[in-house]
Amino acid sequence: MAKVNQQLIADKLNICRTTVSRCFSNHPKINPETRAKVLELAAQLGYRYTAQRAPRNPEKQTAREIGVLIGVRPDMTELPATSQYMLKGISERAAAQNLALDVRYIDPAELDEMLQSTSRTPKGLRAGNGTWKGAILIFPFTTETIVNLSRRVSTVSIAEDYSQGGIDCIDVDHHAGIYDMVSHLADLGHKRIGFLSWRYSVESPWMYRRFGAYVDSLYRLGIDFDPELALNVRKGEDLSVEQLADTVAQQIENGVTAWVSAADHQAYRLIADLQKKGISVPRDCSITGFDGIEPPLGMPRLTSIKVPFDEMGVSSVIRLLERMKNPAGHRRHNLVEGRIVIGETTQSL
Amino acid sequence: MAKVNQQLIADKLNICRTTVSRCFSNHPKINPETRAKVLELAAQLGYRYTAQRAPRNPEKQTAREIGVLIGVRPDMTELPATSQYMLKGISERAAAQNLALDVRYIDPAELDEMLQSTSRTPKGLRAGNGTWKGAILIFPFTTETIVNLSRRVSTVSIAEDYSQGGIDCIDVDHHAGIYDMVSHLADLGHKRIGFLSWRYSVESPWMYRRFGAYVDSLYRLGIDFDPELALNVRKGEDLSVEQLADTVAQQIENGVTAWVSAADHQAYRLIADLQKKGISVPRDCSITGFDGIEPPLGMPRLTSIKVPFDEMGVSSVIRLLERMKNPAGHRRHNLVEGRIVIGETTQSL
DNA sequence: ATAAAAAATGCACAAAGATGCACAAAAAGC
DNA sequence: GCTTTTTGTGCATCTTTGTGCATTTTTTAT
């Protein structure tokens, strides 16, 4: 078999090897489609790109700039506080690596429009000196946007798992966190432990990841998994927030003593709803959350997993730089473990 | 037997001794693949490199050194081939970062003993110039070993998830891989899809991870999960390999048309066992694996996930350096996505 | 519609990577 | 001490990759 190098890729695609080289070295003037083709073939052939080290003209080293895109829909009145923590980590690492940042709060729909344009660098995304060398995404965008953007520049997402988009993702370690929650409950003597989530208009991969981890944890701890205790996970099952509380209350009657909620805000709402029905947490049942947000006024602190957003920010920059070095490499999921916070919503049986 | 020196290694690999020398002396212009081969063979032959005392250029900074510990029990007759791919990635990145490597094949029990010693740096682990600045672990060690080692130096593990040990782990993305397998089967029209694994004397977190991902994938694709179709996952369930094949055959009778196996070697064995019972794959049922190993002689290639060991090696060095910079940071799980390989063991219903 | 600007790609050459040869320096043996 | 063995390094050679500049194609402006 022929040696896998740029020449081979060029021959197979009937283009000049120079073009192939430029696809890897983040040259600004490469057709996104060509780039996509080259990177895909490279991945297939198992070509491993290693950048040549010393740059030809050391003084020409212009400051590299990366874009940080924070998706904010116009109807959102207040910005989620989490983005601040991520930005802190991002800017800390960017400074250390001598990277300039271009932070933009942007409506996902607007970004999508910009990227529809066939030209390589949409005006709106053009930075002062030139083009971005990479992009970090915070909060959800559409898969289409992701694909269009990642063909142009190396892209990394924080906290959103674009399973279809094929980009690197920095996320909290859902699996480890849920395992901590389930084994905390098991340690407290709970045997009938349910899982619940809300339904959102868009698919939420994190919910499935957490659910999968819940099942895994039960089996690992030797507790049987009862599909009846997984609420709002099955496709087509679409309980409203109120129905969810009803079902939970009913299952508590049936002997369920603990619930793993897919997210803190869902859990706080549930606790309030159960309280209205005369069910007290943690007296009548224990509840755990995930995310570690501050409790709403007057609510007890949830037993939860605190997500280290700043470390995730740091990791996103590290990963982005690696992605830029090797654009055709395998996709990554870099997971940061959250810390368990024992609150007032779980108690021993 | 001939004396173990660089010449011997060079002869065995059919390369110039100079090249071998450069592999050890941290020369920057050495092909990572060559270096990996040399380091691996050297470790196997028991060649211990000791840098010549007075370096020619005294101003030349001494490289930091990290240890690569490959766990090999004495009863293992042949070394798993995968370690070489990991070493390739490790050496590539180590060279770029000016890190020297000390590769050792070691019996986990022996390492455990060394680490029992109260002194900070066990003699056996002392490198030529000084102590390791970090360690990369390949293949399983005991949790105790991990804890002892990670107290001394920053430690990263490849492919083994020490949930209790608290160290960073580089692994294949079990979740993404299993989702690829399940949705591949779903695309082919399969609705009754089982999951199976072998039981090992030690807990295998990867098996649970893959199982959790299987359940998650079913739910995400709108297929009901039937606990009866998860073989050898429940605690206490301990089917032998033969019993497993029996149960599978029986479930195929009951209308199961596809099986997700937790690992390739298990799947190949299953296919052989089923054949003896007159059940043909993929005619009577489809089977998928995980790992992407080469099919045993005369077997059809499995539909599987090919694990990119070299990229995992690269990632391990990156992570180790970050860990060294920030020993107190949150624990990470860095997952590299494998590539789906469509083989001859799955077909449309 | 037409000119101007920008993007995309190829060509030729320069620079870095990879490795062998010859020789020098260090270590080991006596 | 001297000789033999082992290891490190400069130099030469071939391979692979990056970049300036020219040319062609596409987009934008008038």
Short mmCIF file of N, CA and C in Angstrom, two decimals, chain A residues 102 180 221-222 337:
data_model
loop_
_atom_site.label_atom_id
_atom_site.label_comp_id
_atom_site.label_asym_id
_atom_site.label_seq_id
_atom_site.Cartn_x
_atom_site.Cartn_y
_atom_site.Cartn_z
N ASP A 102 -12.26 37.02 20.33
CA ASP A 102 -13.31 37.88 19.80
C ASP A 102 -14.62 37.29 20.31
N ASP A 180 -22.06 9.06 40.96
CA ASP A 180 -21.93 9.59 42.32
C ASP A 180 -23.30 9.73 42.98
N LEU A 221 -24.28 -1.33 40.71
CA LEU A 221 -24.49 -1.42 42.15
C LEU A 221 -25.40 -2.60 42.51
N GLY A 222 -25.80 -3.35 41.51
CA GLY A 222 -26.61 -4.53 41.78
C GLY A 222 -28.07 -4.23 42.09
N GLU A 337 -14.81 16.19 35.40
CA GLU A 337 -15.65 15.64 36.47
C GLU A 337 -16.16 16.75 37.38
#
